[in-house]
PDB file of C-alpha atoms and ligand atoms in Angstrom:
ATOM      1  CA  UNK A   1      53.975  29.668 -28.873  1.00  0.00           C
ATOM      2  CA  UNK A   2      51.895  32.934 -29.042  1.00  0.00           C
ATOM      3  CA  UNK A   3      53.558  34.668 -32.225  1.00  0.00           C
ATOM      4  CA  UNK A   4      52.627  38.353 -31.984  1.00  0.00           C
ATOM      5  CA  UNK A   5      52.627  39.587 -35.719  1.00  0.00           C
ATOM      6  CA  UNK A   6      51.854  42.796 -37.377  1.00  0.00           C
ATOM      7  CA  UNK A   7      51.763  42.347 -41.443  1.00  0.00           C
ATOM      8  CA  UNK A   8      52.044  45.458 -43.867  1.00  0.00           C
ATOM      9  CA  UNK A   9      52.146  45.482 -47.269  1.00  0.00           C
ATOM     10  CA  UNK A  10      50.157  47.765 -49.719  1.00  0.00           C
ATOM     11  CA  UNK A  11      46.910  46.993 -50.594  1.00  0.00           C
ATOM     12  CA  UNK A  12      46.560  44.083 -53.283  1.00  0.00           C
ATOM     13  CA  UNK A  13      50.337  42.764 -51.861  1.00  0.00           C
ATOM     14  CA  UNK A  14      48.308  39.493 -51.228  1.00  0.00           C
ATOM     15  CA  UNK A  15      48.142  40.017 -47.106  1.00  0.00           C
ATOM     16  CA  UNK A  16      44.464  38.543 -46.957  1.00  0.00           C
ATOM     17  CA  UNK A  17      46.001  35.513 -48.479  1.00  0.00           C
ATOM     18  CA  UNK A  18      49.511  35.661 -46.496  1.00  0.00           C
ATOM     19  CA  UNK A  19      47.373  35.862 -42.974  1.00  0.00           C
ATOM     20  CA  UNK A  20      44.942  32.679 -43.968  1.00  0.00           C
ATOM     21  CA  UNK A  21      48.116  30.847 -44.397  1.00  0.00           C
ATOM     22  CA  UNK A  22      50.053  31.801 -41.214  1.00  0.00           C
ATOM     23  CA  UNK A  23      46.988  31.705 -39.242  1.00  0.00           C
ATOM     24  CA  UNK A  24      47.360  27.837 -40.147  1.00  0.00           C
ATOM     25  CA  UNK A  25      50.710  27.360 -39.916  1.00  0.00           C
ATOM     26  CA  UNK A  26      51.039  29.257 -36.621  1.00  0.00           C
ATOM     27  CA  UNK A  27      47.579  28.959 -34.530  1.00  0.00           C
ATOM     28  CA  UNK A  28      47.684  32.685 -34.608  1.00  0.00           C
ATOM     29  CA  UNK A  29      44.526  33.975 -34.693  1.00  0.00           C
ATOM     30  CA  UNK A  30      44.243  37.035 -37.797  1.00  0.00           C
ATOM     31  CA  UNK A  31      42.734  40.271 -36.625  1.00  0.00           C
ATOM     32  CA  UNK A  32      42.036  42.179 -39.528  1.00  0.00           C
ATOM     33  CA  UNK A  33      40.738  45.468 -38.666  1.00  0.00           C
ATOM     34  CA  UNK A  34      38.968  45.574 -42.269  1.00  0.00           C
ATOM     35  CA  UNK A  35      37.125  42.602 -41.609  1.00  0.00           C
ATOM     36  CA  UNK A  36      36.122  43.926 -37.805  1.00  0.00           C
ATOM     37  CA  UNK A  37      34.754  46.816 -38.988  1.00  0.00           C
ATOM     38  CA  UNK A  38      32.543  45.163 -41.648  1.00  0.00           C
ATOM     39  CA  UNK A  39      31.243  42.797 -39.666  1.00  0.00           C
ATOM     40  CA  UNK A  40      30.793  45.313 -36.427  1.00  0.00           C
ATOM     41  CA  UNK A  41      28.646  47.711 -39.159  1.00  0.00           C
ATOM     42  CA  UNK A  42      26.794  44.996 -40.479  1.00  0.00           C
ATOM     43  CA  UNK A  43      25.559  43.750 -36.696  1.00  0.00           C
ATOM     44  CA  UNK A  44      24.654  46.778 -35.548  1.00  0.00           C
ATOM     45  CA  UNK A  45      27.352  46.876 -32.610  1.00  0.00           C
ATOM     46  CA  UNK A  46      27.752  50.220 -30.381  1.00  0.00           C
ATOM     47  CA  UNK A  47      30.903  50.244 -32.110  1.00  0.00           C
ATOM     48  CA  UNK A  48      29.398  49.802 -35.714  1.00  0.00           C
ATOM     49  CA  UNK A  49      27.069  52.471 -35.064  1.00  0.00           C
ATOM     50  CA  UNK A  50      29.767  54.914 -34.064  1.00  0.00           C
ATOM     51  CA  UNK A  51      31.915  53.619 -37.157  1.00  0.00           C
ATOM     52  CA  UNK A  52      29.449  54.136 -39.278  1.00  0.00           C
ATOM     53  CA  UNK A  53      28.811  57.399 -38.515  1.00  0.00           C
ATOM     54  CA  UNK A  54      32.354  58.725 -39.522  1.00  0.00           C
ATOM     55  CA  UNK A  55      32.828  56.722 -42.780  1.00  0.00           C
ATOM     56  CA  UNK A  56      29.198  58.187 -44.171  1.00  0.00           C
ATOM     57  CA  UNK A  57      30.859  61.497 -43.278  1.00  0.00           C
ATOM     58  CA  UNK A  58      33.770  60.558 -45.279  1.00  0.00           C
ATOM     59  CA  UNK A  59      35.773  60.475 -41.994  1.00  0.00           C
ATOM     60  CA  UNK A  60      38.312  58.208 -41.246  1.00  0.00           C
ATOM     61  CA  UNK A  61      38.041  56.683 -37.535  1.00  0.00           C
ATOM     62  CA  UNK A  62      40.058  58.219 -34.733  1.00  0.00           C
ATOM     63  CA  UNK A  63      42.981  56.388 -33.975  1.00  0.00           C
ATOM     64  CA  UNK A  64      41.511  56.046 -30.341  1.00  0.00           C
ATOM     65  CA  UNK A  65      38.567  54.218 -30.988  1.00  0.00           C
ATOM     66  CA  UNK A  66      40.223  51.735 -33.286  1.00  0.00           C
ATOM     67  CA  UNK A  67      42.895  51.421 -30.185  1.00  0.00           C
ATOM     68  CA  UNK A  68      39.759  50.847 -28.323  1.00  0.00           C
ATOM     69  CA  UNK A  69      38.755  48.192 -30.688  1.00  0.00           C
ATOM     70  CA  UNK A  70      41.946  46.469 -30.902  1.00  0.00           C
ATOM     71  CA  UNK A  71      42.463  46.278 -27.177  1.00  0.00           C
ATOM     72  CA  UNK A  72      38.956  44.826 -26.632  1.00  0.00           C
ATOM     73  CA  UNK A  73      40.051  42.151 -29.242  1.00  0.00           C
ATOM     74  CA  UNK A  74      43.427  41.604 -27.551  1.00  0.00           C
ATOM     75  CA  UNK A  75      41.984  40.949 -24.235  1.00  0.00           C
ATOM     76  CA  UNK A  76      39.884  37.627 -25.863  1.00  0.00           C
ATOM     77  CA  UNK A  77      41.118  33.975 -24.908  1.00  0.00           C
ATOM     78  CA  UNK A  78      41.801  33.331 -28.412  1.00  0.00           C
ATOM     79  CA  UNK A  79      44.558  36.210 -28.708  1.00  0.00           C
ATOM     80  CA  UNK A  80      45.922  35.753 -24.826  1.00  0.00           C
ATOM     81  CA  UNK A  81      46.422  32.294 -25.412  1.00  0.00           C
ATOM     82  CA  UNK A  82      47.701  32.123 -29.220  1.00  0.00           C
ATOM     83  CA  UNK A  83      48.846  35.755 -30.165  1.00  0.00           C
ATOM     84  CA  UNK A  84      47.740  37.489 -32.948  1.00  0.00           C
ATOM     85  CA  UNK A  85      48.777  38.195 -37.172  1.00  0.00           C
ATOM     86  CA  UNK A  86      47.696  41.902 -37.111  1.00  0.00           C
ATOM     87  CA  UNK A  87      46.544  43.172 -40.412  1.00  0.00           C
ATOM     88  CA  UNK A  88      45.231  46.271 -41.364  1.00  0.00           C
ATOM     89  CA  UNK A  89      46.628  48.561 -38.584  1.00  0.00           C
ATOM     90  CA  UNK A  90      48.858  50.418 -37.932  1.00  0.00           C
ATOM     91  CA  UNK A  91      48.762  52.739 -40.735  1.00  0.00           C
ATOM     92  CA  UNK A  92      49.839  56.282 -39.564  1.00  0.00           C
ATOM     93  CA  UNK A  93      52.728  56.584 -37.053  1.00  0.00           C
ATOM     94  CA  UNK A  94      50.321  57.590 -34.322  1.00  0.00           C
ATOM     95  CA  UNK A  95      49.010  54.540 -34.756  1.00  0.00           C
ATOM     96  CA  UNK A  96      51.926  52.535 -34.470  1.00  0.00           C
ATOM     97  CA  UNK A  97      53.042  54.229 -31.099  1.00  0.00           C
ATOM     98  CA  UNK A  98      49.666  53.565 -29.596  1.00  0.00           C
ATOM     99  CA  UNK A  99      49.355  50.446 -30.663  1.00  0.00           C
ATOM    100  CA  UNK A 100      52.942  49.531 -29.068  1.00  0.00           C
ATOM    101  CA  UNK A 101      51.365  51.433 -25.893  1.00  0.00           C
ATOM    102  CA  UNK A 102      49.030  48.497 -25.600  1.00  0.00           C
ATOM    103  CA  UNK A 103      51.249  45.305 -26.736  1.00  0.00           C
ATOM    104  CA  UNK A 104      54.411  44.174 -27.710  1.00  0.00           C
ATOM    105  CA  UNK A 105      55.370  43.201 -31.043  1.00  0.00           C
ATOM    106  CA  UNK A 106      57.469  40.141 -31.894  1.00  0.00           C
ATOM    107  CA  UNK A 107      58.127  41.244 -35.464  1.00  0.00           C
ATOM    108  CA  UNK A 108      56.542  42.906 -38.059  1.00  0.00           C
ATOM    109  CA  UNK A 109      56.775  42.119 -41.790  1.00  0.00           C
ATOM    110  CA  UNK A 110      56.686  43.998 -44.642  1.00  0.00           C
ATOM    111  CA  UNK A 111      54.715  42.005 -48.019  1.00  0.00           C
ATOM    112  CA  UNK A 112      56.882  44.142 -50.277  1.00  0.00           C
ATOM    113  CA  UNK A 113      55.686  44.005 -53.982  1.00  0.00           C
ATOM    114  CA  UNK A 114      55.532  46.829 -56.201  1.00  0.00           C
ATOM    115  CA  UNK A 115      53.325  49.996 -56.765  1.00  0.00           C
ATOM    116  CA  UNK A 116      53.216  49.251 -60.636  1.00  0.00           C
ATOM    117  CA  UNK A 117      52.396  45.558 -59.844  1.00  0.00           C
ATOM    118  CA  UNK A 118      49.530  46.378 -57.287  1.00  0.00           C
ATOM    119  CA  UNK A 119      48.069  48.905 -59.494  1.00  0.00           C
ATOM    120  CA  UNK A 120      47.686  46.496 -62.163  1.00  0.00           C
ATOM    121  CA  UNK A 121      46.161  43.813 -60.190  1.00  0.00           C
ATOM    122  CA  UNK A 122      43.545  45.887 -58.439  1.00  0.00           C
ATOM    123  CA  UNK A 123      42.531  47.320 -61.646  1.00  0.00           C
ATOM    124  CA  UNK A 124      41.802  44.478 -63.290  1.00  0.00           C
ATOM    125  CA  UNK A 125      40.141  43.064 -60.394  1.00  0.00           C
ATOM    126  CA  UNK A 126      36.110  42.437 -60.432  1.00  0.00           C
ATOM    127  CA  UNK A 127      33.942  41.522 -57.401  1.00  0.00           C
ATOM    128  CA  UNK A 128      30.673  39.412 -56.902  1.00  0.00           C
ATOM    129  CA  UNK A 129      28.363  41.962 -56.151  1.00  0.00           C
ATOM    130  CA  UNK A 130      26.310  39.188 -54.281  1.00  0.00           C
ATOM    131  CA  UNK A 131      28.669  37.129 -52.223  1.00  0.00           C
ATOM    132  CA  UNK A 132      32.058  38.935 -52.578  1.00  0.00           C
ATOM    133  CA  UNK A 133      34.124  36.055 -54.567  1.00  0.00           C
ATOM    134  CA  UNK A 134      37.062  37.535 -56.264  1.00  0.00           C
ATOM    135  CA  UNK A 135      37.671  37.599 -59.914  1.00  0.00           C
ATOM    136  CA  UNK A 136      40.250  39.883 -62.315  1.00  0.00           C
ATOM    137  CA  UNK A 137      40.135  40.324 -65.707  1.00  0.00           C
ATOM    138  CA  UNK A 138      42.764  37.236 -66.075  1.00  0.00           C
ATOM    139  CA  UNK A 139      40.728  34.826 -63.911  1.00  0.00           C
ATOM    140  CA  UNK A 140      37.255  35.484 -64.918  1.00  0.00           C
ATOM    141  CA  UNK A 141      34.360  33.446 -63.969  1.00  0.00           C
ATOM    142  CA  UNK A 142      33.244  30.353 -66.638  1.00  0.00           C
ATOM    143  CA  UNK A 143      29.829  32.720 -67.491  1.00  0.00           C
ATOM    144  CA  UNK A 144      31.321  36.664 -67.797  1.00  0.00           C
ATOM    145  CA  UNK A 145      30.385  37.961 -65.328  1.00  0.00           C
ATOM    146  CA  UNK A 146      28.147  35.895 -63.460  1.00  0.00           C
ATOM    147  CA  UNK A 147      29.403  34.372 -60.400  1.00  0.00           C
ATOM    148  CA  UNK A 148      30.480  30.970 -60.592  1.00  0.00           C
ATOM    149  CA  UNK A 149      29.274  30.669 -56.708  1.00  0.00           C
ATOM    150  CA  UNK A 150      26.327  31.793 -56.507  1.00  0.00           C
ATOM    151  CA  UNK A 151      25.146  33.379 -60.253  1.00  0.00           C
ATOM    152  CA  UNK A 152      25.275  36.942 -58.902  1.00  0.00           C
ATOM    153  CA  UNK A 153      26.921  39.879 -60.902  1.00  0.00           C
ATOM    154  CA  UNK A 154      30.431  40.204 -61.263  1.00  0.00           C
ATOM    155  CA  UNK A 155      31.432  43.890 -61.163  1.00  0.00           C
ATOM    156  CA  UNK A 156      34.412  46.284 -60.751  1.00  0.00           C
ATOM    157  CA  UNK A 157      34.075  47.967 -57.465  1.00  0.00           C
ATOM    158  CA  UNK A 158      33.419  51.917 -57.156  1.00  0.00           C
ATOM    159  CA  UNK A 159      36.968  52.047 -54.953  1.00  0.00           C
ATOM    160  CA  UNK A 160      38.609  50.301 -57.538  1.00  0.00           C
ATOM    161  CA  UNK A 161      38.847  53.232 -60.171  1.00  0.00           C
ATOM    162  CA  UNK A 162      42.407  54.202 -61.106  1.00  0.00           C
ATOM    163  CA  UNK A 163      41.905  57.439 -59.164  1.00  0.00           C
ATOM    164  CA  UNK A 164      40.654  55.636 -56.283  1.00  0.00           C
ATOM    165  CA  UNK A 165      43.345  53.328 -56.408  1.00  0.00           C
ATOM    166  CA  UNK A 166      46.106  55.771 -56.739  1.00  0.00           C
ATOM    167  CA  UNK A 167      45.231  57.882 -53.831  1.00  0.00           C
ATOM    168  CA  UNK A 168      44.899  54.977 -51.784  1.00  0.00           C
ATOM    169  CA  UNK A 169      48.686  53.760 -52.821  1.00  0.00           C
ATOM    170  CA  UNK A 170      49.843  57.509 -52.349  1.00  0.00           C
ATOM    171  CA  UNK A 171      48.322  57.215 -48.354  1.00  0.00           C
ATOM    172  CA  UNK A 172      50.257  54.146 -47.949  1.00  0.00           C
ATOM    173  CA  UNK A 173      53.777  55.870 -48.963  1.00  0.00           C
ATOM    174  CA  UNK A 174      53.046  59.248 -47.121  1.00  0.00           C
ATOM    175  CA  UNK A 175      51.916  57.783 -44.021  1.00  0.00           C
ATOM    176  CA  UNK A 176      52.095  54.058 -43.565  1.00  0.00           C
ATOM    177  CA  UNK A 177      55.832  53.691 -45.260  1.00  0.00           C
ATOM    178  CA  UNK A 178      56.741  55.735 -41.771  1.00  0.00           C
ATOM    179  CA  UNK A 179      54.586  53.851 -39.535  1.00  0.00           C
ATOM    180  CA  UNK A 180      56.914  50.655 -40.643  1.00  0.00           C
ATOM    181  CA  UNK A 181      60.230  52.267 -40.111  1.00  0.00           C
ATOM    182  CA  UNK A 182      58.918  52.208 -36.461  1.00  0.00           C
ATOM    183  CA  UNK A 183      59.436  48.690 -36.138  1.00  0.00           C
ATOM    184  CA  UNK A 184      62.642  48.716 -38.284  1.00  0.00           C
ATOM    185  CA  UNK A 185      64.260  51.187 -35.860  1.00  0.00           C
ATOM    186  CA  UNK A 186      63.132  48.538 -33.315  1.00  0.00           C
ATOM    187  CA  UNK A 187      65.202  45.864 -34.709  1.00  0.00           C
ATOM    188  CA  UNK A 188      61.920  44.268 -35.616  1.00  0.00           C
ATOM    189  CA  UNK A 189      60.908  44.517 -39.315  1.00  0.00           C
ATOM    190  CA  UNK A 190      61.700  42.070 -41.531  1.00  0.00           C
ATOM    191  CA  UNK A 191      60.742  42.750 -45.467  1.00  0.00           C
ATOM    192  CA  UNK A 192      59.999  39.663 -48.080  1.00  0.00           C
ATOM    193  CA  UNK A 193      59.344  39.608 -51.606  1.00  0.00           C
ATOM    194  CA  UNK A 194      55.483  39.443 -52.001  1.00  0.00           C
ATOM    195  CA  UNK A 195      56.085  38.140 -55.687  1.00  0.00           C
ATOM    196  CA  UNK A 196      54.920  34.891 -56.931  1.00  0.00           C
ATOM    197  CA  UNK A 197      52.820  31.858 -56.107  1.00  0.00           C
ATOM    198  CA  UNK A 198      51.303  32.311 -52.883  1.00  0.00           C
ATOM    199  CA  UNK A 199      52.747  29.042 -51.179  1.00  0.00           C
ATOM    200  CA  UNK A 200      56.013  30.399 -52.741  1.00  0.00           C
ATOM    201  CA  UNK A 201      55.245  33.756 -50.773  1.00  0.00           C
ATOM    202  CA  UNK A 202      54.292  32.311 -47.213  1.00  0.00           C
ATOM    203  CA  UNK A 203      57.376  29.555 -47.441  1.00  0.00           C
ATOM    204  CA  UNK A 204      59.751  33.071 -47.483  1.00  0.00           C
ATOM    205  CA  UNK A 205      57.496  34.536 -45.111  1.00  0.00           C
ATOM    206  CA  UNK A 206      57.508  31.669 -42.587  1.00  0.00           C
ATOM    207  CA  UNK A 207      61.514  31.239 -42.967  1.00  0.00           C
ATOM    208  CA  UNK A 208      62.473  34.873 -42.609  1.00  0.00           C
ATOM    209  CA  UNK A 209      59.815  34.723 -39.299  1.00  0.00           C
ATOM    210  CA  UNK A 210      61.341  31.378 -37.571  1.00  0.00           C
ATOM    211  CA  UNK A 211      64.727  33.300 -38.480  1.00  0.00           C
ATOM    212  CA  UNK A 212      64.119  36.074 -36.501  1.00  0.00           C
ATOM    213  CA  UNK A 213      62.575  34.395 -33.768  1.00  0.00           C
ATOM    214  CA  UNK A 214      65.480  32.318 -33.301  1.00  0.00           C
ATOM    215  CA  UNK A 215      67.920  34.754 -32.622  1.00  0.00           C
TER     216      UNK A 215
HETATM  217 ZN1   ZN B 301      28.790  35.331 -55.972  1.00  0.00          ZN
END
């Protein structure tokens, strides 16, 4: 079966985790736009190049050339024969309509915890500066802060200031919020509880999915 997935959720709702886990259970490959443009930036690609060039303006990309991006990925063996967990995009309503210009959707869900709950959690959260390993101020590594993986420095990210943080979440309600109603008006949102252990969270996500595929 070639599940074709879009996941929201705000930032720190867990989605990084959610798509590892239904990527498994699934065979779905995750296309997370985040992780494309990090690792197109970091090889150099035409793309990167062009990418880069925005974000050092403080620019976000033109919903066109991530459409461009995303339709190059679509059209790969691994996503034609499998389907796709989309994460990351859409986040506008622009973006939603193009991307359903391009695809069809089989469902999208909606990794619905808290603003209070995500603010907390990314602002307690520290990074390995060296190999990006995840820590918080709860689950700190055995030497603070020195990274149990690889000894590097464990440090709170310069986008994870409260301001940072807040303006982020405030993005997500003025324009992403609208971008899902898209897909509820389409009969095809469904919206979990992102609280609790995260086997917890992908048993109600993988329920409320074979649920809706079923009918
Ligand atoms: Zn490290």
């Amino acid at each position: 079966m070639a599940l074709k997935l879009v996941l929201f959720g705000r930032q720190g709702a867990g989605k990084g985790t959610q798509s590892a886990l239904l990527a498994k259970h699934y065979g779905a490959p995750h296309v997370s736009t985040g992780d494309m443009l990090r690792e197109a930036v970091a090889e150099g690609t035409e793309f990167g190049r062009q990418a880069k060039q925005y974000m050092d303006s403080g620019a976000l990309l033109p919903d066109e050339v991530m459409l461009g991006v995303i339709t190059e990925r679509f059209a790969q063996p691994d996503v034609q024969a499998n389907g796709f967990l989309l994460d990351g995009f859409p986040r506008t309503v622009g973006q939603a309509e193009g991307l359903l210009g391009i695809t069809d959707v089989d469902l999208a869900v909606n990794l619905e915890v808290p603003r209070d709950v995500v603010l907390e959690r990314l602002s307690s959260r520290r990074v390995c500066a060296n190999c990006g390993t995840i820590y918080s101020l709860a689950e700190p590594p055995t030497h603070p802060w020195t990274c149990d993986v690889c000894g590097g420095e464990v440090v709170q990210r310069a986008d994870d200031t409260a301001e940072a943080i807040s303006a982020r979440l405030e993005a997500y309600e003025r324009d992403t919020v609208p971008a899902i109603a898209i897909f509820g008006q389409r009969g095809k949102l469904e919206t979990i509880d992102g609280l609790g252990r995260p086997e917890d969270v992908s048993a109600r996500l993988v329920a409320a999915i074979d649920a809706h595929l079923a009918r």
